[in-house]
Coordinates of C-alpha atoms and ligand atoms in Angstrom, one line a residue:
M1 CA 100.8 112.3 90.6
D2 CA 101.0 108.7 89.3
I3 CA 102.7 106.4 91.7
I4 CA 102.3 102.9 90.3
N5 CA 105.3 101.2 88.6
I6 CA 105.3 98.0 86.8
L7 CA 108.3 96.1 88.2
P8 CA 110.7 94.9 85.5
D9 CA 110.9 91.1 85.1
S10 CA 114.3 90.9 86.7
V11 CA 113.0 92.5 89.9
A12 CA 109.8 90.4 89.9
N13 CA 112.0 87.3 89.5
Q14 CA 114.2 88.3 92.4
I15 CA 111.2 88.7 94.6
A16 CA 109.7 85.4 93.4
A17 CA 113.1 83.8 94.0
G18 CA 112.8 84.4 97.7
E19 CA 109.9 81.9 97.9
V20 CA 111.7 79.1 96.1
V21 CA 115.3 79.8 97.1
D22 CA 115.7 81.2 100.5
R23 CA 119.0 79.6 101.0
P24 CA 121.5 77.4 99.1
A25 CA 119.6 74.2 100.1
G26 CA 116.5 75.5 98.3
A27 CA 118.4 75.8 95.0
V28 CA 119.9 72.3 95.5
K29 CA 116.4 70.8 95.9
E30 CA 115.1 72.4 92.7
L31 CA 118.1 71.4 90.7
L32 CA 118.1 67.8 91.9
E33 CA 114.4 67.5 91.2
N34 CA 114.9 68.9 87.7
S35 CA 117.6 66.3 87.0
M36 CA 115.3 63.5 88.2
D37 CA 112.5 64.8 86.1
A38 CA 114.8 64.7 83.1
G39 CA 115.2 60.9 83.7
A40 CA 118.8 61.0 84.9
T41 CA 120.2 57.8 86.5
Q42 CA 123.3 59.5 87.9
I43 CA 123.3 62.9 89.5
D44 CA 126.4 64.6 91.0
L45 CA 126.1 67.5 93.3
V46 CA 129.2 69.6 93.8
V47 CA 129.1 72.3 96.4
K48 CA 131.7 75.0 97.5
D49 CA 131.5 77.0 100.7
A50 CA 128.1 75.5 101.7
G51 CA 126.7 76.6 98.4
R52 CA 127.6 80.3 98.7
T53 CA 130.1 80.3 95.9
L54 CA 129.1 77.2 93.9
I55 CA 126.3 74.7 93.6
Q56 CA 126.6 72.5 90.6
V57 CA 124.4 69.6 89.5
V58 CA 125.5 67.3 86.7
D59 CA 123.2 64.8 85.4
N60 CA 123.0 62.2 82.5
G61 CA 119.3 63.0 81.8
S62 CA 117.6 64.0 78.6
G63 CA 119.4 67.3 78.1
M64 CA 117.8 70.3 76.4
S65 CA 117.7 71.6 72.8
D66 CA 119.3 74.9 71.9
S67 CA 116.1 76.9 72.3
D68 CA 115.0 75.1 75.4
A69 CA 118.3 75.9 77.0
R70 CA 117.5 79.5 76.6
L71 CA 113.8 79.3 77.3
C72 CA 114.1 77.3 80.6
F73 CA 115.2 80.5 82.4
E74 CA 112.0 82.3 81.5
R75 CA 109.3 82.7 84.1
H76 CA 106.6 80.1 83.7
A77 CA 108.8 78.1 81.4
T78 CA 108.0 74.5 81.9
S79 CA 107.8 71.3 79.8
K80 CA 105.7 69.7 82.5
I81 CA 102.4 71.5 82.3
H82 CA 100.5 72.4 79.1
R83 CA 97.0 73.1 80.3
A84 CA 95.6 74.2 83.7
D85 CA 94.0 70.7 83.9
D86 CA 97.5 69.2 84.1
L87 CA 97.9 70.9 87.5
F88 CA 95.4 68.5 88.9
A89 CA 97.0 65.5 87.5
I90 CA 100.3 66.3 89.3
H91 CA 99.8 65.7 92.9
T92 CA 103.3 65.5 94.3
M93 CA 105.7 67.9 92.8
G94 CA 105.2 71.6 92.3
F95 CA 105.8 72.2 88.7
R96 CA 105.4 75.9 88.0
G97 CA 108.3 76.7 85.8
E98 CA 109.7 79.1 88.3
A99 CA 112.8 77.5 89.7
L100 CA 115.3 78.2 87.1
A101 CA 114.0 81.7 86.4
S102 CA 114.2 82.4 90.1
I103 CA 117.7 81.1 90.5
A104 CA 119.0 82.9 87.4
A105 CA 117.7 86.1 88.9
I106 CA 119.9 85.9 92.0
A107 CA 123.0 84.2 90.8
Q108 CA 125.5 83.8 88.0
V109 CA 124.3 80.6 86.2
E110 CA 126.1 78.5 83.7
L111 CA 124.2 75.9 81.8
R112 CA 125.8 73.2 79.6
T113 CA 123.4 70.8 78.1
R114 CA 123.2 68.3 75.3
Q115 CA 120.5 66.0 74.1
H116 CA 121.6 62.4 73.5
D117 CA 121.0 62.5 69.8
S118 CA 122.7 65.8 69.1
E119 CA 126.4 66.1 68.5
L120 CA 126.9 69.6 69.9
G121 CA 125.5 70.9 73.1
T122 CA 124.6 74.4 74.2
Q123 CA 126.2 76.7 76.8
V124 CA 124.2 79.5 78.3
V125 CA 125.6 82.0 80.8
I126 CA 123.1 84.2 82.6
E127 CA 123.6 86.6 85.4
G128 CA 120.9 88.3 87.4
S129 CA 118.3 87.4 84.7
H130 CA 120.5 88.8 81.9
I131 CA 121.8 86.5 79.2
V132 CA 125.6 87.0 79.0
S133 CA 126.3 84.5 76.3
Q134 CA 124.8 81.5 74.4
Q135 CA 126.9 79.3 72.2
P136 CA 127.3 75.8 70.9
T137 CA 129.7 73.7 73.0
V138 CA 131.2 70.2 73.3
C139 CA 129.8 68.6 76.4
P140 CA 128.6 65.2 77.7
A141 CA 125.0 64.3 77.0
G142 CA 122.8 65.5 79.9
T143 CA 122.8 68.7 81.8
S144 CA 125.3 70.5 84.0
L145 CA 124.0 73.6 85.8
S146 CA 126.3 75.7 87.9
V147 CA 125.0 78.3 90.2
K148 CA 127.8 80.7 91.3
N149 CA 127.7 83.4 93.9
L150 CA 124.1 82.9 95.0
F151 CA 122.5 86.2 96.2
F152 CA 125.4 88.2 94.6
N153 CA 122.8 90.9 93.9
V154 CA 120.7 90.5 97.0
P155 CA 122.9 91.5 99.9
A156 CA 120.1 91.3 102.4
R157 CA 119.6 87.6 101.7
R158 CA 123.3 86.9 101.5
N159 CA 123.9 88.5 104.9
F160 CA 121.1 86.5 106.3
L161 CA 122.8 83.2 105.6
K162 CA 124.0 81.2 108.6
K163 CA 127.6 80.0 109.0
D164 CA 128.8 77.4 106.6
S165 CA 128.2 74.4 108.8
V166 CA 124.6 75.3 109.2
E167 CA 124.0 76.0 105.5
F168 CA 125.7 72.8 104.6
S169 CA 123.7 70.7 107.0
H170 CA 120.6 72.1 105.3
I171 CA 122.0 70.9 102.0
E172 CA 122.8 67.5 103.4
E173 CA 119.3 67.2 104.7
V174 CA 117.8 68.1 101.2
F175 CA 120.2 65.5 99.7
R176 CA 119.1 62.8 102.2
R177 CA 115.4 63.4 101.6
V178 CA 115.9 63.2 97.9
T179 CA 118.3 60.3 97.8
L180 CA 116.4 58.2 100.4
I181 CA 113.4 58.1 98.2
H182 CA 115.3 57.7 94.9
Y183 CA 117.5 54.8 96.0
D184 CA 117.3 53.4 92.5
L185 CA 119.5 56.3 91.2
G186 CA 123.2 57.0 91.8
F187 CA 124.2 60.2 93.6
T188 CA 127.3 61.9 94.8
L189 CA 127.8 64.9 97.0
S190 CA 131.1 66.7 97.3
H191 CA 131.9 69.7 99.4
N192 CA 135.0 71.8 99.0
G193 CA 136.7 69.1 96.9
K194 CA 135.9 66.2 99.3
V195 CA 133.4 63.5 98.5
V196 CA 131.0 63.4 101.3
Y197 CA 128.6 60.8 99.9
D198 CA 129.0 58.3 97.0
L199 CA 125.7 56.5 96.7
K200 CA 125.2 53.7 94.2
A201 CA 121.8 52.7 92.9
G202 CA 120.5 49.9 95.0
T203 CA 117.9 49.0 97.6
L204 CA 116.5 51.2 100.3
L205 CA 118.6 49.5 103.0
Q206 CA 121.8 49.9 100.9
R207 CA 120.9 53.6 100.6
I208 CA 120.4 54.0 104.3
A209 CA 123.8 52.3 104.9
G210 CA 125.3 54.6 102.2
L211 CA 124.1 57.7 104.0
Y212 CA 124.5 56.7 107.7
G213 CA 127.2 54.0 107.7
N214 CA 127.2 50.3 107.2
A215 CA 126.4 49.7 110.9
Y216 CA 122.8 50.7 110.1
K217 CA 122.3 47.5 108.2
E218 CA 122.2 45.7 111.4
R219 CA 120.2 48.3 113.2
M220 CA 117.1 48.2 111.1
F221 CA 114.0 46.0 110.9
G222 CA 112.0 45.9 107.7
V223 CA 108.4 47.0 107.7
E224 CA 106.0 46.0 105.0
E225 CA 102.2 46.2 104.8
E226 CA 99.7 46.4 102.0
T227 CA 96.0 47.2 102.5
D228 CA 93.4 48.8 100.2
L229 CA 94.1 52.2 101.7
V230 CA 97.9 52.2 101.8
K231 CA 101.1 50.4 100.9
I232 CA 103.9 50.7 103.4
R233 CA 107.5 49.8 102.9
G234 CA 110.5 50.8 105.0
F235 CA 112.8 50.3 107.9
V236 CA 112.6 51.1 111.6
S237 CA 115.4 51.0 114.1
R238 CA 115.8 48.2 116.5
P239 CA 114.8 49.5 119.9
E240 CA 118.3 49.2 121.4
F241 CA 119.5 51.6 118.7
S242 CA 117.1 54.3 119.6
R243 CA 118.7 57.7 120.5
R244 CA 118.2 60.6 122.8
T245 CA 117.4 63.0 120.0
R246 CA 114.9 62.7 117.2
G247 CA 117.3 62.0 114.5
E248 CA 116.6 60.1 111.4
Q249 CA 112.9 60.1 111.1
Y250 CA 111.7 60.1 107.6
I251 CA 108.2 59.6 106.2
F252 CA 107.6 59.8 102.5
V253 CA 104.2 59.9 100.9
N254 CA 104.0 59.0 97.2
G255 CA 107.6 59.8 96.8
R256 CA 107.7 63.0 98.6
Y257 CA 109.1 63.8 102.0
I258 CA 106.5 65.0 104.5
K259 CA 106.2 66.0 108.1
H260 CA 103.2 64.5 109.8
A261 CA 102.9 64.6 113.6
A262 CA 100.2 61.9 113.7
L263 CA 102.1 59.4 111.5
S264 CA 105.3 60.0 113.5
A265 CA 103.4 59.3 116.6
A266 CA 102.0 56.1 115.1
V267 CA 105.5 54.8 114.6
E268 CA 106.7 55.8 118.1
R269 CA 103.6 54.3 119.7
A270 CA 104.3 51.0 118.1
Y271 CA 107.5 50.8 120.2
G272 CA 105.5 51.1 123.4
D273 CA 107.7 50.1 126.3
L274 CA 110.5 48.9 124.1
L275 CA 112.0 52.3 124.0
P276 CA 113.9 53.6 127.0
D277 CA 112.7 56.9 128.5
H278 CA 113.6 59.9 126.4
C279 CA 114.8 57.9 123.5
Y280 CA 113.5 58.0 120.0
P281 CA 113.5 55.5 117.1
S282 CA 114.9 56.2 113.7
Y283 CA 112.7 55.3 110.8
F284 CA 112.5 55.5 107.0
I285 CA 109.0 54.8 105.8
G286 CA 107.4 55.2 102.5
L287 CA 103.6 55.2 102.1
T288 CA 101.8 54.9 98.8
V289 CA 98.3 56.2 98.9
D290 CA 95.7 57.0 96.3
P291 CA 96.3 60.7 95.5
S292 CA 92.6 61.4 95.8
K293 CA 92.9 60.5 99.5
I294 CA 95.3 63.4 100.0
D295 CA 94.2 67.0 100.3
I296 CA 95.9 68.6 97.4
N297 CA 95.2 72.1 98.4
I298 CA 98.3 72.0 100.4
H299 CA 101.2 74.1 99.0
P300 CA 103.3 72.0 96.7
T301 CA 106.7 73.1 98.1
K302 CA 105.6 72.6 101.7
T303 CA 106.1 69.4 103.5
E304 CA 102.6 69.2 105.1
V305 CA 99.9 67.0 103.9
K306 CA 96.4 66.0 105.0
F307 CA 94.9 62.6 104.6
V308 CA 91.2 61.8 104.2
D309 CA 91.5 58.6 106.3
E310 CA 94.0 59.7 108.9
H311 CA 92.7 57.5 111.7
A312 CA 92.8 54.4 109.6
L313 CA 96.2 55.2 108.3
F314 CA 97.5 55.8 111.9
A315 CA 96.2 52.4 113.0
I316 CA 97.6 50.5 110.0
L317 CA 101.0 52.1 110.3
R318 CA 101.3 51.5 114.0
S319 CA 100.3 47.9 113.7
A320 CA 102.7 47.3 110.8
V321 CA 105.6 48.7 112.8
K322 CA 104.6 46.8 115.9
R323 CA 104.4 43.5 114.1
S324 CA 107.9 44.1 112.7
L325 CA 109.3 44.9 116.1
G326 CA 107.6 41.9 117.6
Q327 CA 108.8 39.5 115.0
F328 CA 112.4 40.6 115.1
S329 CA 113.4 41.9 118.4
L330 CA 111.8 39.3 120.7
A331 CA 113.4 36.7 118.6
T332 CA 117.0 38.1 118.8
E333 CA 116.7 38.8 122.5
L334 CA 115.9 35.2 123.1
S335 CA 118.6 33.8 121.0
F336 CA 121.3 33.5 123.7
D337 CA 121.1 32.3 127.2
T338 CA 120.3 35.5 129.0
P339 CA 122.2 36.3 132.2
E340 CA 120.1 37.1 135.2
E341 CA 120.8 40.8 135.2
F342 CA 120.1 41.4 131.6
N343 CA 116.7 42.9 131.1
L344 CA 114.4 41.4 128.5
P345 CA 112.2 43.9 126.8
P346 CA 108.6 43.4 128.0
A347 CA 106.8 40.8 125.9
P348 CA 103.6 41.8 124.1
K349 CA 100.5 41.1 126.1
G350 CA 99.4 37.5 125.9
Y351 CA 102.8 36.3 124.6
V352 CA 103.9 33.1 126.3
P353 CA 107.6 32.6 125.8
P354 CA 108.4 29.1 124.6
A355 CA 110.4 27.0 127.0
P356 CA 113.9 26.9 125.6
H357 CA 114.8 23.5 124.2
L358 CA 117.4 22.3 121.9
K359 CA 117.1 20.8 118.6
F360 CA 120.2 19.6 116.8
D361 CA 120.7 19.5 113.1
P362 CA 124.0 17.9 112.1
D363 CA 123.7 19.4 108.6
Y364 CA 123.2 22.9 109.8
N365 CA 125.8 25.5 109.0
P366 CA 124.9 28.9 110.3
F367 CA 127.1 30.5 107.7
R368 CA 125.3 28.9 104.8
A369 CA 121.7 29.1 103.8
S370 CA 120.3 25.6 104.2
G371 CA 117.3 24.0 102.6
S372 CA 116.8 21.7 105.6
Q373 CA 113.4 21.7 107.1
T374 CA 114.5 21.2 110.7
K375 CA 117.1 23.9 110.7
I376 CA 118.0 25.8 113.7
K377 CA 118.3 29.4 112.8
L378 CA 120.5 32.0 114.4
D379 CA 119.0 35.1 112.9
N380 CA 122.1 37.0 113.9
L381 CA 124.4 34.8 112.0
E382 CA 122.2 34.9 109.0
R383 CA 122.1 38.6 109.0
L384 CA 125.8 38.5 109.1
E385 CA 125.9 36.4 106.1
K386 CA 123.8 38.9 104.2
I387 CA 126.0 41.7 105.2
E388 CA 129.1 40.0 104.0
N389 CA 127.4 38.9 100.9
P390 CA 126.0 42.0 99.2
E391 CA 124.4 40.1 96.3
N392 CA 122.0 38.7 98.7
P393 CA 118.9 40.9 98.7
E394 CA 118.1 42.4 102.0
P395 CA 115.1 40.8 103.6
L396 CA 112.2 43.2 103.6
V397 CA 109.8 40.6 104.9
P398 CA 110.5 39.5 108.4
P399 CA 111.8 35.9 108.6
E400 CA 109.5 33.4 110.1
K401 CA 109.9 32.7 113.8
T402 CA 111.9 29.6 114.4
E403 CA 113.4 27.6 117.2
R404 CA 116.4 29.2 118.8
P405 CA 119.4 27.4 120.2
V406 CA 120.5 28.1 123.7
A407 CA 124.1 29.2 124.0
P408 CA 125.8 28.5 127.3
A409 CA 127.7 31.7 127.7
A410 CA 130.2 30.8 130.4
G411 CA 131.7 27.4 129.4
A412 CA 135.4 26.9 129.9
C413 CA 137.4 29.2 127.6
L414 CA 140.8 28.8 126.0
Q415 CA 142.9 31.6 124.6
I416 CA 144.9 31.1 121.4
Q417 CA 147.8 33.4 120.5
G418 CA 146.5 36.0 122.9
R419 CA 143.9 36.7 120.2
Y420 CA 141.1 34.3 119.9
I421 CA 138.9 32.7 122.6
V422 CA 137.6 29.2 122.0
T423 CA 134.5 28.1 123.9
T424 CA 131.6 25.7 123.3
L425 CA 128.2 26.7 122.2
S426 CA 125.2 24.4 121.7
S427 CA 125.8 24.5 118.0
G428 CA 129.4 23.6 118.1
M429 CA 132.7 25.1 118.9
A430 CA 133.0 28.9 118.8
L431 CA 136.1 30.8 117.8
I432 CA 135.8 34.4 119.0
D433 CA 138.0 37.4 118.2
Q434 CA 138.6 38.8 121.6
Q435 CA 139.3 42.4 120.5
R436 CA 136.2 42.6 118.4
A437 CA 134.1 41.0 121.1
H438 CA 135.3 43.5 123.6
E439 CA 134.6 46.3 121.2
R440 CA 131.0 45.1 120.9
V441 CA 130.6 44.9 124.6
L442 CA 132.0 48.4 125.3
Y443 CA 130.1 50.0 122.4
D444 CA 126.8 48.6 123.7
R445 CA 127.6 49.8 127.1
L446 CA 128.5 53.3 125.9
T447 CA 125.5 53.6 123.6
R448 CA 122.9 52.1 125.9
C449 CA 120.2 54.7 126.2
S450 CA 119.5 53.9 129.8
G451 CA 120.0 57.4 131.0
G452 CA 121.5 55.9 134.1
Q453 CA 124.7 57.0 135.6
P454 CA 127.8 56.1 133.6
S455 CA 130.2 54.1 135.5
S456 CA 133.1 56.3 136.1
Q457 CA 136.4 56.2 138.2
T458 CA 137.9 59.3 139.7
L459 CA 141.5 59.7 139.0
M460 CA 143.7 60.0 142.1
F461 CA 145.9 62.4 140.2
P462 CA 144.0 64.5 137.7
L463 CA 145.7 64.7 134.4
Q464 CA 146.3 67.6 132.0
C465 CA 145.9 67.1 128.3
R466 CA 146.8 69.7 125.7
F467 CA 145.2 70.2 122.3
S468 CA 145.4 72.6 119.3
A469 CA 143.1 75.5 119.6
A470 CA 140.7 74.0 117.0
D471 CA 140.7 70.6 118.7
A472 CA 140.2 72.2 122.1
E473 CA 137.2 74.0 120.8
M474 CA 135.7 70.8 119.3
L475 CA 136.5 68.9 122.5
G476 CA 134.7 71.7 124.4
E477 CA 131.5 71.0 122.4
L478 CA 131.8 67.2 123.1
L479 CA 132.1 67.5 126.9
P480 CA 128.4 66.7 127.6
D481 CA 128.7 63.5 125.5
L482 CA 131.9 62.5 127.2
K483 CA 130.4 63.0 130.5
Q484 CA 127.7 60.5 129.6
Y485 CA 130.4 58.0 128.9
G486 CA 132.1 58.5 132.3
F487 CA 134.7 61.1 131.5
D488 CA 135.1 64.2 133.6
L489 CA 136.9 66.9 131.7
S490 CA 137.1 70.6 132.4
P491 CA 138.8 73.3 130.4
L492 CA 141.8 74.9 132.2
N493 CA 142.6 77.4 129.5
Q494 CA 142.3 77.8 125.7
T495 CA 144.2 74.6 124.9
T496 CA 144.4 72.6 128.1
F497 CA 141.8 70.3 129.8
V498 CA 142.0 68.7 133.2
V499 CA 140.8 65.1 133.3
S500 CA 139.6 64.1 136.7
A501 CA 137.6 60.9 135.9
T502 CA 137.4 58.3 133.2
P503 CA 135.1 55.4 132.4
T504 CA 135.6 52.4 134.6
D505 CA 136.1 50.3 131.4
L506 CA 139.1 52.3 130.5
K507 CA 142.1 50.5 132.0
E508 CA 145.4 52.2 132.1
G509 CA 146.7 53.8 128.9
D510 CA 147.7 57.0 127.3
L511 CA 144.7 59.3 127.9
Q512 CA 146.1 62.1 125.7
A513 CA 146.6 59.7 122.8
L514 CA 143.1 58.3 123.3
L515 CA 141.5 61.7 123.2
D516 CA 143.6 62.8 120.2
Q517 CA 142.6 59.7 118.3
M518 CA 138.9 60.2 119.3
L519 CA 139.0 63.7 117.9
T520 CA 140.7 62.5 114.7
D521 CA 138.1 59.8 114.3
Y522 CA 135.3 62.2 115.0
K523 CA 136.6 64.7 112.5
G524 CA 136.9 62.0 109.9
S525 CA 133.5 60.6 110.4
T526 CA 130.9 63.3 111.2
M527 CA 129.8 63.8 107.7
Q528 CA 130.6 60.6 106.0
K529 CA 129.5 57.8 108.2
F530 CA 127.3 59.0 111.0
S531 CA 125.1 62.0 111.1
H532 CA 125.1 61.8 114.9
R533 CA 128.1 62.4 116.9
S534 CA 127.5 60.0 119.7
E535 CA 127.9 57.0 117.4
S536 CA 131.1 58.2 116.1
L537 CA 132.4 58.9 119.5
C538 CA 131.3 55.6 121.0
L539 CA 132.8 53.7 118.1
S540 CA 136.1 55.4 118.5
L541 CA 136.2 55.0 122.3
A542 CA 135.1 51.3 122.1
R543 CA 137.8 50.6 119.6
Q544 CA 140.5 52.3 121.7
M545 CA 139.4 50.9 125.0
A546 CA 139.0 47.3 123.9
V547 CA 141.7 44.8 124.9
K548 CA 144.1 44.4 122.0
A549 CA 145.1 41.3 120.3
G550 CA 148.1 39.9 122.2
T551 CA 146.7 40.6 125.6
I552 CA 146.7 37.5 127.8
L553 CA 143.4 37.1 129.6
S554 CA 142.6 35.1 132.7
Q555 CA 139.9 32.4 132.7
E556 CA 137.7 34.8 134.7
E557 CA 138.2 37.7 132.3
M558 CA 137.4 35.4 129.3
Q559 CA 134.3 34.1 131.0
Q560 CA 133.2 37.6 131.8
L561 CA 133.8 38.7 128.3
M562 CA 131.8 35.8 126.9
A563 CA 128.9 36.5 129.3
D564 CA 129.0 40.2 128.4
L565 CA 129.2 39.4 124.7
F566 CA 126.3 37.0 124.6
A567 CA 124.2 39.5 126.4
C568 CA 124.6 41.9 123.4
P569 CA 121.8 41.7 120.9
M570 CA 124.4 42.0 118.1
A571 CA 126.9 39.6 119.5
E572 CA 128.1 38.3 116.1
L573 CA 129.2 41.6 114.7
S574 CA 131.6 44.2 115.9
P575 CA 130.2 47.8 116.0
S576 CA 132.1 48.5 112.7
G577 CA 130.5 45.4 111.2
K578 CA 133.3 42.8 111.4
R579 CA 132.6 39.2 112.2
I580 CA 133.3 38.3 115.9
I581 CA 132.3 34.6 116.1
T582 CA 133.0 31.7 113.8
I583 CA 131.4 28.4 114.6
V584 CA 133.0 25.0 113.9
K585 CA 130.3 22.3 113.8
P586 CA 130.7 19.0 115.6
E587 CA 131.0 17.0 112.4
E588 CA 133.7 19.3 111.2
L589 CA 135.5 18.5 114.4
L590 CA 135.0 14.8 113.7
K591 CA 136.9 15.2 110.5
Ligands
ADP601 P1 109.7 73.1 86.3 O1 110.6 72.1 86.8 O2 108.6 73.5 87.2 O3 109.2 72.8 84.9 P2 112.1 74.7 86.2 O4 112.3 76.2 86.2 O5 112.6 74.0 87.4 O6 110.5 74.5 86.1 O7 112.6 74.1 84.8 C1 112.1 74.6 83.6 C2 112.3 73.6 82.5 O8 113.6 73.5 82.2 C3 111.8 72.2 82.9 O9 110.4 72.1 82.7 C4 112.6 71.4 81.9 O10 112.0 71.3 80.6 C5 113.9 72.1 81.7 N1 115.0 71.6 82.6 C6 115.4 72.1 83.8 N2 116.4 71.4 84.3 C7 116.6 70.4 83.4 C8 117.6 69.3 83.4 N3 118.5 69.0 84.4 N4 117.6 68.5 82.3 C9 116.7 68.7 81.3 N5 115.8 69.7 81.3 C10 115.7 70.5 82.3
MG602 MG1 111.8 72.3 88.4

């Protein structure tokens, strides 16, 4: 009895599909890569139900001819490889002409495409590898590819999908990996009708801010290095913005995202003692290496890679990051008169801190770039200017070390309109927004990764707060975070929580309203601004706990606030990026 069958193409394609597209995020990756290969400058990704019902990628790239629009779904159909030799010339991407064939085998696909010099485009509908229709159509130049009902004919895979939040987070991760490296292209991502990301073409730092929130602009130091072996460019987080989980850690090699334990370790080692225990830095680092120094026998769709000169690479990367941290962080920490209890990060071995002394430049305006040679620089304020002035390119190269002024933090204070605090600094008179200042102080206190006990006050009369079932469930998930900030909440039933302690910084106030607002902020921000919930929570809490404009402060309260503020590394900006301090120079006062 003969028992061997030749599998029909459609079945072979379905099987092959499993390798490329094991979940919606896999299809997203392939489609985004195709659009970039087609030279698109704007790519829009539309997703419904975490990609289960729809994944659509619209690009303004080259488009395809009539016959290519049909051919592209064939197995081994590719415009990127002509001879076997070509395989060796392509070191980064896996071009095998399999992606579209695979996707078409397991979904209902609609392609609309038009080349820029043709008047009419082509529409192809294909379902489970069978062409349903092909006809001319009027459509924009470029390509739109919709993948509907992924795995409609592969129930086993469909049933294997995780819940939407998980599948969507995989899609977001693919989107981040692609967009972080292609920051020179515009991208959008919408999910269920809501725009989650709208990223304009720009610099890497702008892209990071677009993905993780503007606050990231003030959290990053630039890293740059060029040797014969490798070119390094990227950003690493300031030590005080490290986090308890390994979060945003991205290394790209020759434009491709990779995981590499040794390179990650190189970055973390560079921080040395600057990182609190159990805290991890965020980093976005691109390496460019000669492709011949990479082992190309590694599977093209995998994220592993081997380097010929791994040890050298490790050392170069570590020292580049170390240099960047040394140049920036020591500098900012020393920029204000540091109160006794504030811990300076340990200085690198052999570093002798300069005795603080004051130079005064009457022409210096911290809010304007000056050409003066003897300028006193407040790095913080300069950064502020860059943030507010987006035409200014972000500094990739660390600014040179300069003299730093000493700011007496606890001079006499004056309150104006229950809103601003006036005090004197070495560089002039400072006008400080009290609410924003307090937000900064509280935020830094909440986010500090000390791992120490949060300062908490037990309520004499525990309070009950009620929530909708959905909010209560979400709050339940946030309890461990809230505990870190000094709250003690325990569920009483499905919708009610008992609050028995609150952070010491929380004066009186409506606790129910505070928690409601925190949940609202959290729901609104998880996807758009912050990928990590603690930032979103701390931002909301700091904003709500801060003294409001109109609150009259005593002299002691103001002095305390000033001392606390100037102990913050980012004293000049509120956590949401608004200016806190304005300085009026002595000669302006003279006028
Ligand atoms: P590969 O990318 O490995 O060549 P794919 O199956 O992903 O294989 O795509 C097959 C071919 O279809 C590509 O080589 C390209 O010529 C064409 N193609 C796919 N997507 C697009 C697009 N968005 N714009 C223009 N051409 C495309
Ligand atoms: Mg492809």
